[in-house]
mmCIF file of C-alpha atoms in Angstrom:
data_model
loop_
_atom_site.group_PDB
_atom_site.id
_atom_site.type_symbol
_atom_site.label_atom_id
_atom_site.label_comp_id
_atom_site.label_asym_id
_atom_site.label_seq_id
_atom_site.Cartn_x
_atom_site.Cartn_y
_atom_site.Cartn_z
ATOM 1 C CA MET B 1 57.224 24.484 -32.637
ATOM 2 C CA THR B 2 56.004 22.880 -29.498
ATOM 3 C CA GLN B 3 59.406 23.398 -27.742
ATOM 4 C CA ASN B 4 59.287 27.132 -28.814
ATOM 5 C CA LYS B 5 55.849 27.656 -27.441
ATOM 6 C CA ASP B 6 56.700 25.929 -24.149
ATOM 7 C CA GLY B 7 59.669 27.993 -23.885
ATOM 8 C CA LEU B 8 57.649 31.160 -24.183
ATOM 9 C CA VAL B 9 55.148 30.070 -21.785
ATOM 10 C CA LYS B 10 57.951 29.469 -19.262
ATOM 11 C CA VAL B 11 59.324 32.860 -19.860
ATOM 12 C CA ILE B 12 55.877 34.381 -19.175
ATOM 13 C CA LYS B 13 55.368 32.442 -16.018
ATOM 14 C CA ALA B 14 58.786 33.520 -14.722
ATOM 15 C CA GLN B 15 57.965 37.097 -15.486
ATOM 16 C CA GLU B 16 54.634 37.067 -13.646
ATOM 17 C CA ASN B 17 56.275 35.099 -10.595
ATOM 18 C CA ASN B 18 58.959 37.745 -10.334
ATOM 19 C CA PHE B 19 56.396 40.502 -10.361
ATOM 20 C CA VAL B 20 54.269 38.784 -7.696
ATOM 21 C CA GLN B 21 57.312 38.325 -5.473
ATOM 22 C CA THR B 22 58.073 42.043 -5.875
ATOM 23 C CA LEU B 23 54.409 42.909 -5.204
ATOM 24 C CA ASN B 24 54.539 40.868 -2.038
ATOM 25 C CA LYS B 25 57.721 42.621 -0.882
ATOM 26 C CA VAL B 26 56.235 46.066 -1.608
ATOM 27 C CA TYR B 27 53.130 45.175 0.192
ATOM 28 C CA THR B 28 54.721 43.858 3.244
ATOM 29 C CA GLU B 29 57.580 46.381 3.578
ATOM 30 C CA GLU B 30 55.979 49.600 2.299
ATOM 31 C CA ILE B 31 52.213 49.469 1.971
ATOM 32 C CA ILE B 32 51.264 47.837 5.184
ATOM 33 C CA PRO B 33 53.574 49.942 7.386
ATOM 34 C CA TYR B 34 52.331 53.142 5.639
ATOM 35 C CA THR B 35 48.724 52.117 5.863
ATOM 36 C CA THR B 36 49.215 51.353 9.529
ATOM 37 C CA GLU B 37 50.731 54.775 10.386
ATOM 38 C CA LEU B 38 48.017 56.573 8.523
ATOM 39 C CA ALA B 39 45.222 54.559 10.083
ATOM 40 C CA LYS B 40 46.637 55.510 13.604
ATOM 41 C CA ASP B 41 46.932 59.168 12.673
ATOM 42 C CA ASP B 42 43.362 59.254 11.448
ATOM 43 C CA ALA B 43 42.183 57.401 14.481
ATOM 44 C CA ALA B 44 43.869 59.901 16.755
ATOM 45 C CA LYS B 45 41.758 62.509 15.104
ATOM 46 C CA ASN B 46 38.718 60.205 15.215
ATOM 47 C CA LEU B 47 38.660 60.292 11.293
ATOM 48 C CA PRO B 48 36.825 59.395 9.351
ATOM 49 C CA SER B 49 33.907 60.770 11.381
ATOM 50 C CA SER B 50 31.151 58.450 12.474
ATOM 51 C CA ASP B 51 28.658 59.706 9.892
ATOM 52 C CA THR B 52 31.094 59.500 6.871
ATOM 53 C CA GLU B 53 29.767 57.180 4.213
ATOM 54 C CA THR B 54 32.409 57.481 1.532
ATOM 55 C CA SER B 55 35.985 55.963 1.585
ATOM 56 C CA ILE B 56 37.766 59.334 1.036
ATOM 57 C CA HIS B 57 40.340 58.535 3.639
ATOM 58 C CA THR B 58 41.411 55.347 2.034
ATOM 59 C CA ASP B 59 41.809 56.888 -1.520
ATOM 60 C CA PHE B 60 45.564 56.809 -0.988
ATOM 61 C CA LEU B 61 45.286 52.827 -1.100
ATOM 62 C CA THR B 62 43.201 53.173 -4.471
ATOM 63 C CA SER B 63 45.768 55.450 -5.884
ATOM 64 C CA ARG B 64 48.746 53.267 -4.771
ATOM 65 C CA PHE B 65 47.190 49.911 -6.001
ATOM 66 C CA ASN B 66 46.206 51.487 -9.376
ATOM 67 C CA THR B 67 49.758 52.426 -9.752
ATOM 68 C CA LEU B 68 50.796 48.888 -9.166
ATOM 69 C CA VAL B 69 48.218 47.724 -11.830
ATOM 70 C CA VAL B 70 49.661 50.142 -14.324
ATOM 71 C CA GLU B 71 53.124 48.949 -13.489
ATOM 72 C CA HIS B 72 52.200 45.398 -14.134
ATOM 73 C CA ARG B 73 50.510 46.295 -17.315
ATOM 74 C CA SER B 74 53.573 48.270 -18.574
ATOM 75 C CA LYS B 75 55.801 45.187 -18.002
ATOM 76 C CA THR B 76 53.759 43.110 -20.443
ATOM 77 C CA GLU B 77 52.379 44.344 -23.793
ATOM 78 C CA THR B 78 50.272 47.059 -25.132
ATOM 79 C CA GLU B 79 46.410 46.676 -25.304
ATOM 80 C CA GLU B 80 46.470 46.136 -29.103
ATOM 81 C CA GLN B 81 48.965 43.299 -28.756
ATOM 82 C CA TYR B 82 46.855 41.544 -26.083
ATOM 83 C CA HIS B 83 43.738 41.826 -28.085
ATOM 84 C CA ALA B 84 45.627 40.385 -31.129
ATOM 85 C CA ASN B 85 43.002 41.999 -33.138
ATOM 86 C CA LYS B 86 45.343 43.378 -35.737
ATOM 87 C CA GLN B 87 47.274 40.202 -36.185
ATOM 88 C CA ILE B 88 44.167 38.186 -36.459
ATOM 89 C CA SER B 89 42.674 40.614 -39.094
ATOM 90 C CA GLU B 90 45.951 40.442 -41.165
ATOM 91 C CA PHE B 91 45.984 36.690 -40.922
ATOM 92 C CA LYS B 92 42.404 36.618 -42.241
ATOM 93 C CA LYS B 93 43.193 38.815 -45.127
ATOM 94 C CA LEU B 94 46.387 36.960 -46.108
ATOM 95 C CA LYS B 95 44.796 33.605 -45.627
ATOM 96 C CA LYS B 96 41.828 34.624 -47.841
ATOM 97 C CA ARG B 97 44.190 35.695 -50.540
ATOM 98 C CA LEU B 98 46.206 32.538 -50.405
ATOM 99 C CA THR B 99 43.050 30.309 -50.198
ATOM 100 C CA GLU B 100 41.684 32.028 -53.331
ATOM 101 C CA LYS B 101 45.037 31.519 -55.135
ATOM 102 C CA LEU B 102 45.053 27.969 -53.757
ATOM 103 C CA ASN B 103 41.453 27.282 -55.050
ATOM 104 C CA GLU B 104 42.229 28.827 -58.285
ATOM 105 C CA THR B 105 45.310 26.639 -58.738
ATOM 106 C CA VAL B 106 43.444 23.562 -57.612
ATOM 107 C CA ASN B 107 40.693 24.311 -60.250
ATOM 108 C CA THR B 108 43.115 24.927 -62.946
ATOM 109 C CA ILE B 109 44.983 21.608 -62.018
ATOM 110 C CA ARG B 110 41.560 19.720 -62.319
ATOM 111 C CA ILE B 111 40.864 21.263 -65.805
ATOM 112 C CA LYS B 112 44.434 20.406 -67.086
ATOM 113 C CA LYS B 113 44.186 16.866 -65.718
ATOM 114 C CA ARG B 114 40.878 16.452 -67.652
ATOM 115 C CA ALA B 115 42.625 17.739 -70.739
ATOM 116 C CA LEU B 116 45.622 15.340 -70.228
ATOM 117 C CA GLU B 117 43.143 12.582 -69.972
ATOM 118 C CA ASN B 118 41.795 13.483 -73.279
ATOM 119 C CA LEU B 119 45.227 13.370 -74.760
ATOM 120 C CA LYS B 120 46.196 10.134 -73.140
ATOM 121 C CA SER B 121 45.627 8.132 -76.209
ATOM 122 C CA CYS B 122 48.002 10.215 -78.277
ATOM 123 C CA LYS B 123 50.703 9.864 -75.695
ATOM 124 C CA GLN B 124 50.168 6.102 -75.812
ATOM 125 C CA LYS B 125 50.508 6.055 -79.579
ATOM 126 C CA ILE B 126 53.850 7.875 -79.304
ATOM 127 C CA LEU B 127 55.090 5.393 -76.789
ATOM 128 C CA ASP B 128 54.067 2.539 -78.994
ATOM 129 C CA TYR B 129 55.885 4.098 -81.836
ATOM 130 C CA ARG B 130 59.038 4.615 -79.933
ATOM 131 C CA LYS B 131 59.007 0.882 -79.137
ATOM 132 C CA ALA B 132 58.438 0.131 -82.865
ATOM 133 C CA LEU B 133 61.190 2.552 -83.891
ATOM 134 C CA PHE B 134 63.554 0.467 -81.975
ATOM 135 C CA GLY B 135 62.623 -2.492 -84.020
ATOM 136 C CA ILE B 136 62.791 -0.540 -87.258
ATOM 137 C CA VAL B 137 66.260 0.625 -86.409
ATOM 138 C CA LEU B 138 67.277 -2.810 -85.464
ATOM 139 C CA LEU B 139 66.027 -4.226 -88.675
ATOM 140 C CA THR B 140 67.763 -1.508 -90.871
ATOM 141 C CA VAL B 141 71.069 -2.006 -88.935
ATOM 142 C CA SER B 142 70.780 -5.681 -89.463
ATOM 143 C CA GLU B 143 70.276 -5.221 -93.186
ATOM 144 C CA ALA B 144 73.346 -2.965 -93.281
ATOM 145 C CA ILE B 145 75.494 -5.526 -91.553
ATOM 146 C CA PHE B 146 74.103 -8.327 -93.698
ATOM 147 C CA SER B 147 74.942 -6.112 -96.760
ATOM 148 C CA SER B 148 78.423 -4.848 -95.639
ATOM 149 C CA THR B 149 80.267 -7.807 -97.081
ATOM 150 C CA SER B 150 78.648 -7.117 -100.395
ATOM 151 C CA PHE B 151 80.538 -3.898 -100.565
ATOM 152 C CA GLN B 152 83.904 -5.544 -100.001
ATOM 153 C CA ILE B 153 83.794 -6.338 -103.766
ATOM 154 C CA PHE B 154 84.525 -2.605 -104.291
ATOM 155 C CA VAL B 155 86.611 -1.803 -101.209
ATOM 156 C CA SER B 156 88.991 -4.313 -99.628
ATOM 157 C CA ASN B 157 89.106 -2.572 -96.287
ATOM 158 C CA MET B 158 86.428 -4.029 -93.738
ATOM 159 C CA LEU B 159 86.157 -0.508 -92.057
ATOM 160 C CA PHE B 160 85.273 1.186 -95.289
ATOM 161 C CA SER B 161 82.759 -1.457 -96.126
ATOM 162 C CA LEU B 162 81.166 -0.995 -92.707
ATOM 163 C CA ILE B 163 80.911 2.771 -93.362
ATOM 164 C CA ILE B 164 79.311 2.250 -96.518
ATOM 165 C CA GLY B 165 76.907 -0.291 -94.780
ATOM 166 C CA ALA B 166 76.085 2.272 -92.251
ATOM 167 C CA THR B 167 75.178 4.824 -94.899
ATOM 168 C CA PHE B 168 73.208 2.159 -96.591
ATOM 169 C CA ALA B 169 71.297 1.590 -93.325
ATOM 170 C CA VAL B 170 70.437 5.297 -93.065
ATOM 171 C CA ALA B 171 69.166 5.101 -96.754
ATOM 172 C CA LEU B 172 67.182 2.151 -95.900
ATOM 173 C CA TYR B 173 65.644 3.737 -92.888
ATOM 174 C CA PHE B 174 64.569 6.791 -94.907
ATOM 175 C CA SER B 175 63.303 4.454 -97.639
ATOM 176 C CA ALA B 176 60.973 2.934 -95.098
ATOM 177 C CA VAL B 177 59.904 6.254 -93.922
ATOM 178 C CA VAL B 178 59.141 7.385 -97.540
ATOM 179 C CA GLY B 179 57.412 3.866 -98.267
ATOM 180 C CA ALA B 180 55.227 4.109 -95.216
ATOM 181 C CA LYS B 181 54.100 7.617 -96.346
ATOM 182 C CA ILE B 182 53.377 6.271 -99.825
ATOM 183 C CA LEU B 183 51.249 3.527 -98.358
ATOM 184 C CA LYS B 184 49.408 5.940 -96.168
ATOM 185 C CA LEU B 185 48.325 7.892 -99.231
ATOM 186 C CA THR B 186 46.392 4.753 -100.591
ATOM 187 C CA THR B 187 42.703 4.818 -100.340
ATOM 188 C CA SER B 188 41.779 1.185 -100.735
ATOM 189 C CA ARG B 189 42.980 -2.281 -99.801
ATOM 190 C CA GLN B 190 43.809 -2.908 -103.577
ATOM 191 C CA HIS B 191 45.726 0.238 -103.889
ATOM 192 C CA PHE B 192 47.727 -0.491 -100.665
ATOM 193 C CA MET B 193 48.780 -3.945 -102.034
ATOM 194 C CA LEU B 194 49.844 -2.522 -105.390
ATOM 195 C CA ALA B 195 51.924 0.241 -103.757
ATOM 196 C CA PHE B 196 53.384 -2.289 -101.287
ATOM 197 C CA LEU B 197 54.366 -4.667 -103.932
ATOM 198 C CA GLY B 198 55.789 -1.787 -106.102
ATOM 199 C CA ILE B 199 57.965 -0.641 -103.288
ATOM 200 C CA LEU B 200 59.151 -4.074 -102.598
ATOM 201 C CA THR B 201 59.870 -4.583 -106.188
ATOM 202 C CA VAL B 202 62.051 -1.442 -106.369
ATOM 203 C CA ILE B 203 63.957 -2.214 -103.149
ATOM 204 C CA GLY B 204 64.122 -5.912 -104.195
ATOM 205 C CA ILE B 205 66.172 -4.943 -107.325
ATOM 206 C CA VAL B 206 68.674 -3.195 -104.929
ATOM 207 C CA PHE B 207 68.883 -6.168 -102.675
ATOM 208 C CA TYR B 208 69.212 -8.485 -105.683
ATOM 209 C CA THR B 209 72.101 -6.452 -106.815
ATOM 210 C CA LEU B 210 73.704 -6.515 -103.454
ATOM 211 C CA GLY B 211 73.176 -10.372 -103.306
ATOM 212 C CA TYR B 212 74.965 -10.728 -106.673
ATOM 213 C CA PHE B 213 77.886 -8.665 -105.345
ATOM 214 C CA ARG B 214 77.983 -10.849 -102.339
ATOM 215 C CA ILE B 215 78.188 -14.000 -104.299
ATOM 216 C CA LEU B 216 81.091 -12.395 -106.333
ATOM 217 C CA PHE B 217 82.799 -11.593 -103.131
ATOM 218 C CA LEU B 218 82.386 -15.223 -101.778
ATOM 219 C CA LYS B 219 83.644 -16.580 -105.008
ATOM 220 C CA GLU B 220 86.821 -14.485 -104.829
ATOM 221 C CA MET B 221 87.235 -15.551 -101.184
ATOM 222 C CA THR B 222 87.005 -19.243 -102.141
ATOM 223 C CA GLU B 223 89.055 -19.043 -105.330
ATOM 224 C CA GLY B 224 91.889 -21.651 -105.328
ATOM 225 C CA THR B 225 90.148 -23.631 -102.596
ATOM 226 C CA GLU B 226 88.001 -26.708 -102.591
ATOM 227 C CA THR B 227 85.117 -24.635 -100.920
ATOM 228 C CA SER B 228 82.262 -23.625 -103.227
ATOM 229 C CA TYR B 229 78.850 -22.058 -102.595
ATOM 230 C CA GLU B 230 75.755 -23.021 -104.456
ATOM 231 C CA LEU B 231 73.802 -19.869 -103.649
ATOM 232 C CA SER B 232 71.531 -17.380 -105.711
ATOM 233 C CA PRO B 233 71.323 -13.556 -105.308
ATOM 234 C CA LEU B 234 67.494 -14.303 -105.028
ATOM 235 C CA GLN B 235 68.036 -15.933 -101.528
ATOM 236 C CA PHE B 236 69.932 -12.882 -100.237
ATOM 237 C CA MET B 237 67.204 -10.602 -101.772
ATOM 238 C CA LEU B 238 64.299 -12.410 -100.080
ATOM 239 C CA ILE B 239 65.974 -12.349 -96.647
ATOM 240 C CA GLN B 240 66.519 -8.674 -96.977
ATOM 241 C CA ILE B 241 63.106 -7.830 -98.348
ATOM 242 C CA PHE B 242 61.579 -9.725 -95.310
ATOM 243 C CA PHE B 243 63.573 -7.372 -93.057
ATOM 244 C CA PHE B 244 62.682 -4.345 -95.020
ATOM 245 C CA ALA B 245 58.916 -5.314 -95.330
ATOM 246 C CA CYS B 246 58.909 -5.633 -91.487
ATOM 247 C CA ALA B 247 60.448 -2.235 -91.112
ATOM 248 C CA ILE B 248 58.117 -0.478 -93.601
ATOM 249 C CA LEU B 249 54.990 -2.084 -92.006
ATOM 250 C CA LEU B 250 56.081 -1.029 -88.458
ATOM 251 C CA LYS B 251 56.592 2.427 -89.756
ATOM 252 C CA TYR B 252 53.154 2.306 -91.569
ATOM 253 C CA PHE B 253 51.077 0.971 -88.655
ATOM 254 C CA TYR B 254 52.933 2.764 -85.862
ATOM 255 C CA TYR B 255 54.132 6.163 -87.171
ATOM 256 C CA PRO B 256 51.806 8.892 -85.636
ATOM 257 C CA GLU B 257 49.872 11.337 -87.862
ATOM 258 C CA LYS B 258 50.832 14.961 -87.879
ATOM 259 C CA SER B 259 47.855 15.814 -85.583
ATOM 260 C CA GLU B 260 48.913 13.070 -83.202
ATOM 261 C CA TRP B 261 52.422 14.634 -82.961
ATOM 262 C CA GLU B 262 50.880 17.963 -82.232
ATOM 263 C CA GLN B 263 48.727 16.646 -79.545
ATOM 264 C CA TYR B 264 51.619 14.916 -77.979
ATOM 265 C CA ARG B 265 53.608 18.134 -77.983
ATOM 266 C CA THR B 266 50.478 19.667 -76.397
ATOM 267 C CA TRP B 267 50.462 16.834 -73.777
ATOM 268 C CA LYS B 268 54.031 17.516 -72.880
ATOM 269 C CA LYS B 269 53.527 21.187 -72.551
ATOM 270 C CA GLU B 270 50.332 20.683 -70.438
ATOM 271 C CA HIS B 271 52.101 18.083 -68.242
ATOM 272 C CA ALA B 272 55.136 20.365 -67.610
ATOM 273 C CA GLU B 273 52.563 23.213 -66.659
ATOM 274 C CA LEU B 274 50.825 20.700 -64.408
ATOM 275 C CA ASP B 275 54.040 19.898 -62.474
ATOM 276 C CA LYS B 276 54.505 23.635 -62.005
ATOM 277 C CA LEU B 277 50.967 23.943 -60.773
ATOM 278 C CA ASP B 278 51.436 21.153 -58.421
ATOM 279 C CA SER B 279 54.532 22.840 -56.879
ATOM 280 C CA LYS B 280 52.495 26.051 -56.680
ATOM 281 C CA ARG B 281 49.638 24.328 -54.892
ATOM 282 C CA GLU B 282 52.113 22.741 -52.378
ATOM 283 C CA HIS B 283 53.574 26.111 -51.874
ATOM 284 C CA PHE B 284 50.217 27.721 -51.110
ATOM 285 C CA GLU B 285 49.163 24.884 -48.750
ATOM 286 C CA GLN B 286 52.590 24.998 -46.929
ATOM 287 C CA SER B 287 52.251 28.889 -46.523
ATOM 288 C CA ILE B 288 48.769 28.532 -45.036
ATOM 289 C CA LYS B 289 49.898 25.772 -42.684
ATOM 290 C CA GLU B 290 52.921 27.784 -41.554
ATOM 291 C CA MET B 291 50.725 30.852 -41.030
ATOM 292 C CA GLU B 292 48.221 28.889 -38.899
ATOM 293 C CA GLN B 293 51.055 27.466 -36.883
ATOM 294 C CA SER B 294 52.589 30.805 -36.285
ATOM 295 C CA LEU B 295 49.436 32.386 -35.323
ATOM 296 C CA ASP B 296 48.499 29.433 -33.082
ATOM 297 C CA GLN B 297 51.718 29.873 -31.212
ATOM 298 C CA THR B 298 51.151 33.581 -30.781
ATOM 299 C CA LEU B 299 47.628 33.161 -29.630
ATOM 300 C CA VAL B 300 48.495 30.382 -27.189
ATOM 301 C CA THR B 301 51.266 32.526 -25.890
ATOM 302 C CA ARG B 302 48.980 35.499 -25.385
ATOM 303 C CA ARG B 303 46.268 33.363 -23.818
ATOM 304 C CA THR B 304 48.882 32.188 -21.335
ATOM 305 C CA LEU B 305 50.053 35.741 -20.835
ATOM 306 C CA ILE B 306 46.496 36.983 -20.336
ATOM 307 C CA ALA B 307 45.619 34.282 -18.017
ATOM 308 C CA HIS B 308 48.717 34.827 -15.760
ATOM 309 C CA SER B 309 48.317 38.573 -15.908
ATOM 310 C CA ARG B 310 44.569 38.178 -14.824
ATOM 311 C CA ASP B 311 45.644 36.181 -11.902
ATOM 312 C CA THR B 312 48.277 38.793 -10.938
ATOM 313 C CA GLU B 313 45.679 41.554 -11.232
ATOM 314 C CA LEU B 314 43.404 39.546 -8.909
ATOM 315 C CA LYS B 315 46.285 39.185 -6.513
ATOM 316 C CA ILE B 316 46.652 43.068 -6.567
ATOM 317 C CA ASP B 317 43.025 43.513 -6.025
ATOM 318 C CA ALA B 318 43.046 41.052 -3.150
ATOM 319 C CA LEU B 319 45.998 42.862 -1.509
ATOM 320 C CA TYR B 320 44.194 46.021 -1.973
ATOM 321 C CA LYS B 321 41.133 44.766 -0.092
ATOM 322 C CA ASP B 322 43.351 43.289 2.655
ATOM 323 C CA ALA B 323 45.123 46.671 2.932
ATOM 324 C CA TYR B 324 41.880 48.294 3.335
ATOM 325 C CA GLN B 325 40.622 45.817 6.022
ATOM 326 C CA HIS B 326 43.863 46.383 7.746
ATOM 327 C CA TYR B 327 43.265 50.221 7.731
ATOM 328 C CA VAL B 328 39.773 49.709 9.069
ATOM 329 C CA LYS B 329 40.834 47.296 11.847
ATOM 330 C CA THR B 330 43.761 49.545 12.817
ATOM 331 C CA ASN B 331 41.589 52.729 12.735
ATOM 332 C CA ILE B 332 38.889 51.273 14.801
ATOM 333 C CA HIS B 333 41.231 49.828 17.442
ATOM 334 C CA HIS B 334 42.977 53.157 17.861
ATOM 335 C CA ARG B 335 40.001 55.636 17.881
ATOM 336 C CA THR B 336 39.184 57.428 21.169
ATOM 337 C CA ASP B 337 35.392 57.825 20.338
ATOM 338 C CA ASN B 338 34.864 54.184 20.103
ATOM 339 C CA GLU B 339 32.722 54.757 17.090
ATOM 340 C CA ILE B 340 32.529 52.741 13.924
ATOM 341 C CA PRO B 341 32.033 55.123 10.971
ATOM 342 C CA LEU B 342 29.319 54.369 8.434
ATOM 343 C CA CYS B 343 31.864 53.844 5.657
ATOM 344 C CA PHE B 344 33.339 51.001 7.686
ATOM 345 C CA GLN B 345 30.111 49.257 8.262
ATOM 346 C CA VAL B 346 29.789 48.230 4.555
ATOM 347 C CA LYS B 347 32.263 45.554 3.548
ATOM 348 C CA ASP B 348 34.953 46.712 1.020
ATOM 349 C CA ASN B 349 33.310 50.065 0.665
ATOM 350 C CA ILE B 350 36.214 51.269 -1.393
ATOM 351 C CA SER B 351 36.561 52.329 -5.138
ATOM 352 C CA GLU B 352 37.106 49.607 -7.687
ATOM 353 C CA LEU B 353 40.632 49.349 -9.173
ATOM 354 C CA THR B 354 40.875 50.003 -12.884
ATOM 355 C CA LEU B 355 41.835 46.549 -13.937
ATOM 356 C CA PHE B 356 42.567 45.656 -17.550
ATOM 357 C CA PHE B 357 43.042 41.916 -17.936
ATOM 358 C CA GLN B 358 39.691 41.000 -16.476
ATOM 359 C CA ASP B 359 38.021 42.103 -19.741
ATOM 360 C CA PRO B 360 36.450 38.846 -21.297
ATOM 361 C CA ALA B 361 36.862 40.394 -24.688
ATOM 362 C CA LEU B 362 40.511 39.734 -24.403
ATOM 363 C CA LEU B 363 40.208 35.962 -24.508
ATOM 364 C CA GLU B 364 37.289 36.269 -26.910
ATOM 365 C CA PHE B 365 39.476 37.900 -29.519
ATOM 366 C CA ASN B 366 42.038 35.220 -29.091
ATOM 367 C CA ASP B 367 39.387 32.548 -29.389
ATOM 368 C CA ALA B 368 37.899 34.216 -32.508
ATOM 369 C CA ASP B 369 36.970 32.033 -35.461
ATOM 370 C CA LEU B 370 39.830 32.643 -37.701
ATOM 371 C CA ASP B 371 37.965 31.490 -40.746
ATOM 372 C CA ASP B 372 35.346 34.152 -40.396
ATOM 373 C CA GLU B 373 35.544 37.274 -42.363
#
């Protein structure tokens, strides 16, 4: 941005310097010789007369230098471009629209963040449940692996027994889900304990049966050997009931209510919308920043252009007055009546040039408060 701005300023300075060089050449090689000849011709006729008060005889200089002013102006930009009025006006309108959208977006973000804060507890509940779910799955898988050898009494292939065990694990998981739902339906501590013991009794019968099959399998494995096992199906049952009790209690205490799931889905939806709104806010802020940078570059360039153009016009005006004084001195020197006309007795008694870049409003427009409407 800075390099681009500096580059434009250098171009402007180079253009103005070229024009000033051309101006000096025209002044030296064209205007001064012509003014000298005309001053001598008028002096030979004792013109202007001694009682002439106006600068009518030097109007040719006014015309010539006004032409130079116009030429200089035509080599730059139009009046509307210098004022930058249109661009500033468009910038204000666009910035106002973007700012309104930005404020609206920021306000929406604030509201959504407040809503998300209210839903924060349900989000934490879901996160806690997911942690507990890992434990539940681990417990049910452990039970399935623990029970897989029991199924070898029916199938000799270990792979098949593992497949049956995996199916059993899924069944245990959903048993824990159903059991937890039954416990949630209880209305008192006594009902809870009765329901819990009932569930454990039912599942305990299953585990006891599996323990019995396990002992049968172990006896078949040790048949004909000196190894023997003094185990009871009750021991296996108690171990698996412990795992299952842990699983069902985790499900009971950590499984979110239906309303909490709905709140969590709402939280996810609102959070996704908040991310989109943050991106939208950043887009608006970036757009406003780029607009300000672009306009700043334009205004700095135009300030530079106006400042250099103003100096060039002052140079033209100074040469205009010098040419007039040259005409006056040459005319007086070559007059035969030795008179000094009244129009020569007033310093710079000539018409003002029509200058454009001396208008203070040009820089005032460029320095306008861009936040005003």
